[in-house]
CSV table of C-alpha atoms in Angstrom, one decimal:
chain,number,residue,atom,x,y,z
A,89,UNK,CA,10.9,6.6,5.6
A,90,UNK,CA,10.9,8.9,2.8
A,91,UNK,CA,14.6,10.3,3.0
A,92,UNK,CA,15.7,13.2,1.3
A,93,UNK,CA,19.2,13.8,0.3
A,94,UNK,CA,20.6,16.8,-0.5
A,95,UNK,CA,24.2,16.8,-2.7
A,96,UNK,CA,23.1,13.6,-3.7
A,97,UNK,CA,25.8,13.1,-6.5
A,98,UNK,CA,28.7,14.1,-4.5
A,99,UNK,CA,31.0,11.6,-3.1
A,100,UNK,CA,29.3,11.2,0.2
A,101,UNK,CA,26.2,11.3,-1.5
A,102,UNK,CA,26.4,8.5,-3.8
A,103,UNK,CA,28.1,6.6,-0.8
A,104,UNK,CA,25.0,7.6,1.5
A,105,UNK,CA,22.3,7.0,-1.4
A,106,UNK,CA,23.4,3.4,-2.2
A,107,UNK,CA,23.7,2.1,0.9
A,108,UNK,CA,20.4,3.2,2.2
A,109,UNK,CA,19.0,1.1,-1.0
A,110,UNK,CA,21.2,-1.4,0.3
A,111,UNK,CA,19.4,-1.2,3.6
A,112,UNK,CA,16.2,-1.2,2.1
A,113,UNK,CA,15.1,2.5,2.0
A,114,UNK,CA,13.5,2.9,-1.2
A,115,UNK,CA,11.9,6.0,-1.1
A,116,UNK,CA,14.9,8.3,-1.4
A,117,UNK,CA,14.3,11.7,-2.7
A,118,UNK,CA,17.9,12.9,-4.2
A,119,UNK,CA,18.9,16.5,-4.6
A,120,UNK,CA,21.7,18.2,-6.6
A,121,UNK,CA,22.5,21.0,-9.0
A,122,UNK,CA,20.9,19.5,-12.1
A,123,UNK,CA,17.5,19.0,-10.2
A,124,UNK,CA,14.5,20.9,-11.0
A,125,UNK,CA,14.1,23.7,-8.0
A,126,UNK,CA,10.8,22.7,-7.9
A,127,UNK,CA,11.3,19.3,-6.9
A,128,UNK,CA,13.1,20.5,-3.5
A,129,UNK,CA,9.6,21.8,-2.1
A,130,UNK,CA,7.7,19.0,-3.1
A,131,UNK,CA,10.5,16.5,-1.3
A,132,UNK,CA,10.5,19.1,1.9
A,133,UNK,CA,7.0,18.7,2.5
A,134,UNK,CA,7.1,14.9,2.2
A,135,UNK,CA,10.4,13.5,3.5
A,136,UNK,CA,10.8,12.0,7.1
A,137,UNK,CA,14.3,12.8,7.3
A,138,UNK,CA,17.0,15.2,5.9
A,139,UNK,CA,20.5,14.4,4.9
A,140,UNK,CA,21.8,17.6,4.1
A,141,UNK,CA,25.1,17.2,2.1
A,142,UNK,CA,25.3,19.6,-0.3
A,143,UNK,CA,27.6,22.5,0.1
A,144,UNK,CA,30.7,24.4,-1.8
A,145,UNK,CA,34.6,24.1,-1.6
A,146,UNK,CA,35.6,25.0,-4.8
A,147,UNK,CA,33.7,28.0,-5.9
A,148,UNK,CA,35.2,30.9,-8.6
A,149,UNK,CA,34.8,33.3,-5.9
A,150,UNK,CA,34.6,33.3,-1.8
A,151,UNK,CA,31.3,35.0,-1.9
A,152,UNK,CA,29.9,32.0,-3.6
A,153,UNK,CA,30.8,30.0,-0.3
A,154,UNK,CA,28.4,31.9,1.7
A,155,UNK,CA,25.7,31.3,-1.0
A,156,UNK,CA,26.0,27.8,-1.6
A,157,UNK,CA,26.8,27.0,2.6
A,158,UNK,CA,24.4,29.2,4.0
A,159,UNK,CA,22.1,30.2,1.4
A,160,UNK,CA,21.1,27.2,0.3
A,161,UNK,CA,20.8,25.9,3.8
A,162,UNK,CA,18.2,28.6,4.5
A,163,UNK,CA,16.5,27.6,1.5
A,164,UNK,CA,15.9,23.5,2.7
A,165,UNK,CA,15.1,25.1,6.0
A,166,UNK,CA,12.5,27.7,4.8
A,167,UNK,CA,11.0,25.2,2.7
A,168,UNK,CA,10.7,22.7,5.8
A,169,UNK,CA,9.2,25.5,8.0
A,170,UNK,CA,6.7,26.0,5.5
A,171,UNK,CA,5.4,22.6,5.5
A,172,UNK,CA,5.8,22.8,9.3
A,173,UNK,CA,7.5,19.6,8.7
A,174,UNK,CA,9.6,18.4,11.7
A,175,UNK,CA,12.0,16.2,10.2
A,176,UNK,CA,15.2,15.5,11.7
A,177,UNK,CA,17.9,16.8,9.7
A,178,UNK,CA,21.6,16.2,9.6
A,179,UNK,CA,24.1,18.6,7.7
A,180,UNK,CA,27.8,18.3,7.4
A,181,UNK,CA,30.1,21.0,7.7
A,182,UNK,CA,33.8,20.6,8.3
A,183,UNK,CA,37.0,21.1,10.8
A,184,UNK,CA,37.4,24.7,8.9
A,185,UNK,CA,34.5,25.8,10.5
A,186,UNK,CA,36.4,27.3,13.7
A,187,UNK,CA,38.7,29.2,10.9
A,188,UNK,CA,38.8,32.8,9.7
A,189,UNK,CA,38.4,32.0,6.4
A,190,UNK,CA,35.5,32.3,3.6
A,191,UNK,CA,35.0,28.6,3.2
A,192,UNK,CA,34.9,28.3,7.3
A,193,UNK,CA,32.9,31.1,8.0
A,194,UNK,CA,30.3,29.9,5.7
A,195,UNK,CA,30.3,26.6,7.0
A,196,UNK,CA,30.2,27.9,10.6
A,197,UNK,CA,27.2,30.1,9.4
A,198,UNK,CA,25.5,27.0,8.5
A,199,UNK,CA,26.1,25.3,11.8
A,200,UNK,CA,24.6,28.5,13.6
A,201,UNK,CA,21.7,28.5,11.2
A,202,UNK,CA,20.7,24.5,11.6
A,203,UNK,CA,21.3,24.5,15.8
A,204,UNK,CA,18.9,27.8,16.0
A,205,UNK,CA,16.2,26.1,13.7
A,206,UNK,CA,16.6,23.0,15.9
A,207,UNK,CA,16.3,24.8,18.8
A,208,UNK,CA,13.3,27.3,17.8
A,209,UNK,CA,11.3,24.6,15.6
A,210,UNK,CA,11.6,21.6,18.6
A,211,UNK,CA,13.6,19.7,15.3
A,212,UNK,CA,16.5,16.8,16.1
A,213,UNK,CA,19.4,18.2,14.5
A,214,UNK,CA,22.9,16.4,13.7
A,215,UNK,CA,26.2,18.4,12.9
A,216,UNK,CA,28.8,17.0,11.7
A,217,UNK,CA,32.2,18.5,11.5
A,218,UNK,CA,34.1,16.5,9.2
A,219,UNK,CA,38.0,15.8,8.5
A,220,UNK,CA,39.0,15.5,5.4
A,221,UNK,CA,37.3,12.0,3.6
A,222,UNK,CA,38.9,9.4,1.2
A,223,UNK,CA,37.4,6.6,-0.2
A,224,UNK,CA,35.8,5.1,-3.1
A,225,UNK,CA,34.0,7.6,-5.5
A,226,UNK,CA,35.9,10.8,-4.7
A,227,UNK,CA,37.4,13.2,-7.3
A,228,UNK,CA,40.6,14.2,-7.8
A,229,UNK,CA,42.0,17.3,-8.1
A,230,UNK,CA,38.7,18.2,-6.2
A,231,UNK,CA,37.5,16.0,-3.4
A,232,UNK,CA,40.6,15.1,-1.5
A,233,UNK,CA,44.6,14.9,-1.7
A,234,UNK,CA,44.0,10.8,-1.1
A,235,UNK,CA,41.9,11.0,-4.7
A,236,UNK,CA,44.3,13.0,-6.6
A,237,UNK,CA,47.4,10.8,-5.7
A,238,UNK,CA,45.4,7.6,-6.2
A,239,UNK,CA,44.8,8.5,-9.4
A,240,UNK,CA,47.9,9.9,-10.4
A,241,UNK,CA,50.2,7.2,-9.0
A,242,UNK,CA,47.7,4.5,-10.4
A,243,UNK,CA,48.4,6.0,-14.3
A,244,UNK,CA,52.3,6.9,-13.6
A,245,UNK,CA,51.4,10.4,-13.3
A,246,UNK,CA,53.9,12.7,-11.2
A,247,UNK,CA,52.6,14.1,-8.0
A,248,UNK,CA,53.8,16.9,-6.2
A,249,UNK,CA,54.1,17.0,-2.6
A,250,UNK,CA,55.6,20.5,-0.9
A,251,UNK,CA,55.8,19.2,2.6
A,252,UNK,CA,56.1,15.2,3.1
A,253,UNK,CA,55.7,15.9,7.2
A,254,UNK,CA,52.5,17.7,6.9
A,255,UNK,CA,49.9,15.8,8.8
A,256,UNK,CA,46.4,15.0,7.8
A,257,UNK,CA,43.7,13.8,9.4
A,258,UNK,CA,41.1,11.4,7.4
A,259,UNK,CA,38.1,9.9,7.8
A,260,UNK,CA,37.1,7.2,5.6
A,261,UNK,CA,34.0,7.2,3.8
A,262,UNK,CA,32.3,4.0,4.8
A,263,UNK,CA,33.1,5.2,8.5
A,264,UNK,CA,31.0,8.3,7.8
A,265,UNK,CA,28.1,6.6,6.0
A,266,UNK,CA,27.9,3.9,9.1
A,267,UNK,CA,27.9,7.0,11.6
A,268,UNK,CA,25.1,8.7,9.2
A,269,UNK,CA,23.0,5.5,9.5
A,270,UNK,CA,23.2,5.4,12.9
A,271,UNK,CA,21.6,8.7,13.3
A,272,UNK,CA,18.9,8.3,11.1
A,273,UNK,CA,18.2,5.7,14.1
A,274,UNK,CA,18.4,7.7,16.5
A,275,UNK,CA,21.5,6.8,18.0
A,276,UNK,CA,24.3,9.2,16.5
A,277,UNK,CA,27.5,9.5,18.4
A,278,UNK,CA,27.7,12.8,20.0
A,279,UNK,CA,30.2,14.8,21.4
A,280,UNK,CA,28.5,17.8,23.2
A,281,UNK,CA,26.1,19.8,20.7
A,282,UNK,CA,27.9,17.9,17.4
A,283,UNK,CA,28.3,14.7,16.3
A,284,UNK,CA,31.5,13.1,15.5
A,285,UNK,CA,32.8,10.2,13.6
A,286,UNK,CA,34.9,8.5,16.2
A,287,UNK,CA,36.9,6.4,13.3
A,288,UNK,CA,39.9,9.2,12.1
A,289,UNK,CA,43.3,8.7,11.1
A,290,UNK,CA,46.2,11.2,11.4
A,291,UNK,CA,48.7,10.4,8.8
A,292,UNK,CA,51.7,12.6,7.0
A,293,UNK,CA,51.4,13.3,3.5
A,294,UNK,CA,54.5,11.6,2.5
A,295,UNK,CA,53.3,8.5,4.2
A,296,UNK,CA,50.3,8.4,2.3
A,297,UNK,CA,52.3,8.8,-1.0
A,298,UNK,CA,54.7,6.3,0.0
A,299,UNK,CA,52.4,3.6,1.0
A,300,UNK,CA,50.4,4.5,-2.5
A,301,UNK,CA,53.7,3.7,-4.6
A,302,UNK,CA,53.9,0.4,-2.4
A,303,UNK,CA,50.2,-0.5,-3.8
A,304,UNK,CA,51.2,0.0,-7.2
A,305,UNK,CA,54.5,-1.8,-7.2
A,306,UNK,CA,53.0,-4.7,-5.2
A,307,UNK,CA,51.8,-6.0,-8.5
A,308,UNK,CA,55.5,-6.8,-9.2
A,309,UNK,CA,56.7,-8.3,-5.9
A,310,UNK,CA,53.5,-9.8,-5.6
A,311,UNK,CA,53.1,-8.4,-2.1
A,312,UNK,CA,49.6,-7.7,-0.1
A,313,UNK,CA,49.3,-4.4,2.2
A,314,UNK,CA,49.2,-5.0,5.5
A,315,UNK,CA,45.6,-5.7,6.5
A,316,UNK,CA,45.9,-5.2,10.5
A,317,UNK,CA,47.1,-1.5,9.8
A,318,UNK,CA,43.5,0.0,9.3
A,319,UNK,CA,44.5,2.9,7.4
A,320,UNK,CA,46.4,1.3,5.4
A,321,UNK,CA,43.8,-1.5,4.6
A,322,UNK,CA,41.5,1.8,3.9
A,323,UNK,CA,43.5,3.3,1.6
A,324,UNK,CA,44.5,0.5,-0.3
A,325,UNK,CA,41.0,-0.4,-1.2
A,326,UNK,CA,40.4,3.6,-2.1
A,327,UNK,CA,43.6,3.2,-4.8
A,328,UNK,CA,41.9,0.2,-6.3
A,329,UNK,CA,38.7,2.2,-6.9
A,330,UNK,CA,41.4,4.4,-9.2
A,331,UNK,CA,42.7,1.8,-11.2
A,332,UNK,CA,42.3,2.7,-15.1
A,333,UNK,CA,39.6,0.3,-16.3
A,334,UNK,CA,41.6,-2.0,-18.4
A,335,UNK,CA,43.9,-2.6,-15.5
A,336,UNK,CA,42.1,-4.7,-13.2
A,337,UNK,CA,44.1,-7.6,-14.7
A,338,UNK,CA,47.8,-8.4,-14.2
A,339,UNK,CA,49.9,-11.2,-15.7
A,340,UNK,CA,51.8,-13.8,-13.0
A,341,UNK,CA,55.2,-15.2,-14.2
A,342,UNK,CA,54.4,-18.9,-15.1
A,343,UNK,CA,57.1,-21.4,-14.4
A,344,UNK,CA,56.2,-24.0,-17.0
A,345,UNK,CA,58.0,-27.8,-17.8
A,346,UNK,CA,57.0,-31.0,-18.9
A,347,UNK,CA,55.4,-31.9,-15.7
A,348,UNK,CA,53.1,-28.8,-15.3
A,349,UNK,CA,53.6,-25.6,-13.9
A,350,UNK,CA,54.4,-23.4,-10.8
A,351,UNK,CA,53.1,-20.2,-10.0
A,352,UNK,CA,53.7,-17.2,-7.1
A,353,UNK,CA,50.4,-15.2,-6.7
A,354,UNK,CA,51.2,-13.3,-3.2
A,355,UNK,CA,54.5,-13.0,-1.2
A,356,UNK,CA,54.5,-11.2,2.3
A,357,UNK,CA,57.3,-11.2,5.0
A,358,UNK,CA,54.8,-12.2,7.7
A,359,UNK,CA,52.4,-14.0,6.2
A,360,UNK,CA,54.3,-16.1,3.8
A,361,UNK,CA,53.6,-17.0,0.1
A,362,UNK,CA,50.6,-18.5,-1.8
A,363,UNK,CA,51.6,-20.2,-5.3
A,364,UNK,CA,49.1,-22.2,-7.6
A,365,UNK,CA,50.9,-25.7,-8.9
A,366,UNK,CA,49.6,-28.0,-11.4
A,367,UNK,CA,50.7,-31.3,-12.4
A,368,UNK,CA,50.2,-33.1,-15.3
A,369,UNK,CA,48.5,-36.6,-14.9
A,370,UNK,CA,51.4,-39.1,-13.3
A,371,UNK,CA,53.2,-36.9,-12.2
A,372,UNK,CA,55.0,-36.8,-9.4
A,373,UNK,CA,56.3,-33.3,-7.4
A,374,UNK,CA,58.3,-33.1,-4.1
A,375,UNK,CA,59.9,-35.9,-2.5
A,376,UNK,CA,62.2,-33.6,-0.2
A,377,UNK,CA,61.5,-32.0,3.3
A,378,UNK,CA,62.4,-29.1,5.4
A,379,UNK,CA,63.9,-28.5,8.6
A,380,UNK,CA,61.8,-25.7,9.4
A,381,UNK,CA,59.4,-24.5,6.2
A,382,UNK,CA,56.0,-25.8,6.5
A,383,UNK,CA,53.2,-25.9,3.8
A,384,UNK,CA,49.6,-26.2,3.2
A,385,UNK,CA,47.8,-28.3,0.3
A,386,UNK,CA,44.5,-27.7,-1.0
A,387,UNK,CA,43.8,-30.0,-4.3
A,388,UNK,CA,40.7,-27.8,-6.1
A,389,UNK,CA,40.9,-29.4,-9.3
A,390,UNK,CA,41.8,-32.7,-10.3
A,391,UNK,CA,42.6,-36.1,-7.8
A,392,UNK,CA,46.1,-37.2,-6.4
A,393,UNK,CA,47.4,-38.5,-3.4
A,394,UNK,CA,49.8,-36.6,-0.8
A,395,UNK,CA,52.2,-39.0,0.1
A,396,UNK,CA,54.7,-38.9,3.8
A,397,UNK,CA,57.4,-40.5,5.3
A,398,UNK,CA,59.6,-40.0,8.2
A,399,UNK,CA,63.5,-40.4,7.5
A,400,UNK,CA,63.8,-42.6,10.2
A,401,UNK,CA,60.9,-45.0,9.5
A,402,UNK,CA,59.6,-46.9,6.5
A,403,UNK,CA,56.1,-46.7,7.3
A,404,UNK,CA,54.0,-44.3,4.3
A,405,UNK,CA,51.3,-42.0,5.2
A,406,UNK,CA,48.8,-41.7,2.4
A,407,UNK,CA,46.0,-38.9,1.9
A,408,UNK,CA,44.4,-39.0,-0.8
A,409,UNK,CA,42.4,-35.9,-2.4
A,410,UNK,CA,40.1,-34.6,-5.0
A,411,UNK,CA,38.6,-31.4,-6.0
A,412,UNK,CA,35.6,-33.1,-5.0
A,413,UNK,CA,36.0,-32.5,-1.5
A,414,UNK,CA,38.2,-29.8,-0.6
A,415,UNK,CA,40.7,-30.6,2.1
A,416,UNK,CA,43.8,-29.0,3.5
A,417,UNK,CA,46.6,-31.2,4.1
A,418,UNK,CA,49.3,-30.0,6.9
A,419,UNK,CA,53.0,-30.6,5.4
A,420,UNK,CA,54.8,-31.0,8.8
A,421,UNK,CA,58.7,-30.2,9.1
A,422,UNK,CA,60.8,-33.1,9.2
A,423,UNK,CA,59.0,-35.5,6.8
A,424,UNK,CA,59.6,-36.4,3.4
A,425,UNK,CA,56.7,-35.8,1.1
A,426,UNK,CA,55.2,-35.5,-2.7
A,427,UNK,CA,52.4,-35.1,-4.4
A,428,UNK,CA,51.3,-37.4,-7.3
A,429,UNK,CA,48.5,-36.7,-10.0
A,430,UNK,CA,46.6,-40.3,-10.3
A,431,UNK,CA,43.7,-38.9,-12.3
A,432,UNK,CA,43.3,-38.5,-16.1
A,433,UNK,CA,43.1,-34.6,-15.8
A,434,UNK,CA,45.6,-32.0,-14.5
A,435,UNK,CA,45.0,-31.5,-10.9
A,436,UNK,CA,45.5,-28.4,-9.6
A,437,UNK,CA,47.1,-27.4,-6.1
A,438,UNK,CA,46.5,-24.0,-3.9
A,439,UNK,CA,50.0,-24.3,-2.0
A,440,UNK,CA,50.5,-22.0,0.8
A,441,UNK,CA,54.2,-22.0,2.5
A,442,UNK,CA,55.3,-20.2,5.7
A,443,UNK,CA,58.1,-18.4,4.6
A,444,UNK,CA,58.9,-16.9,1.0
A,445,UNK,CA,61.3,-18.7,-1.2
A,446,UNK,CA,65.2,-17.8,-0.5
A,447,UNK,CA,67.2,-19.5,-3.0
A,448,UNK,CA,70.4,-18.9,-0.2
A,449,UNK,CA,68.5,-20.7,2.2
A,450,UNK,CA,66.3,-23.1,0.6
A,451,UNK,CA,65.3,-25.4,3.6
A,452,UNK,CA,64.8,-28.2,0.9
A,453,UNK,CA,66.3,-31.3,1.0
A,454,UNK,CA,65.6,-34.5,-1.8
A,455,UNK,CA,64.9,-37.7,-0.1
A,456,UNK,CA,62.3,-39.8,-1.6
A,457,UNK,CA,59.2,-41.2,-0.2
């Protein structure tokens, strides 16, 4: 299948093209403002499907809206008709098509043109009135306020919010692309004569800003976003794509002594704490028990033995562990326990505990195994 994508270098176009290629579509005609105009006619003569994403949303003057959103659509359709090419065509419109402004009128004109073209030429047409979009590869101060917020906050640049209670309806780029891929397979989501992207998020501007500030601060407090919240999960993915290239890495505080080290990696109020424990050869750590606190130990390098004992019994339970065979050992409440490095190299253990350490309520009581 030969696929024509106009606006191929834009926010939508980039995400669509890489997704198509990942699925094995290797004949993609990419057309953008810097493409030779003569190639458009060739592409329209050969293509089997058209993604018409090109458009104008920030021109120098209002008259450019109609020229970019209606005029160029006319050019594409004229070329398809010239070659009697009845390839299905998908066009991106906007929720602003219902508004009486220069941009909205130009989008509505493009919609009407496509619908007439489909009816008069027996061609399948898919018209999407898209919400505001957010996601990777968007441009700050151009595509979306989310991109601007992510870019600025990641760089400690001030943002401006006139009305924090202003509500936006946002669609995530991956959800849009998945819907566009359904369309090329002939199964778009229809809503009357229009097609739609079902997954949309209504959120206030102030809430977006607060979440992104929280993402920036999460490195200091070792938190992670609430991944059960779809919008927060998608917004965090977007934020990470805007990190400065020299700031993908951040340091952790290593608590080091003559036994090795202990480093907290993640702290969450609802999912507990993840840490890395390094023990030097011959070192024993632990020898304590908990009332409610419980843990999971996973030795990923080196070798050792984890020992348990019921405080009311003399029997010692042993589990020999090593990085050669990854096994999770549950540390149950009420059992005193220890972990001993019985190898010749440092032993590295990934540790999870169900609650973050609270020095005022440590729930940790010394007792030799």
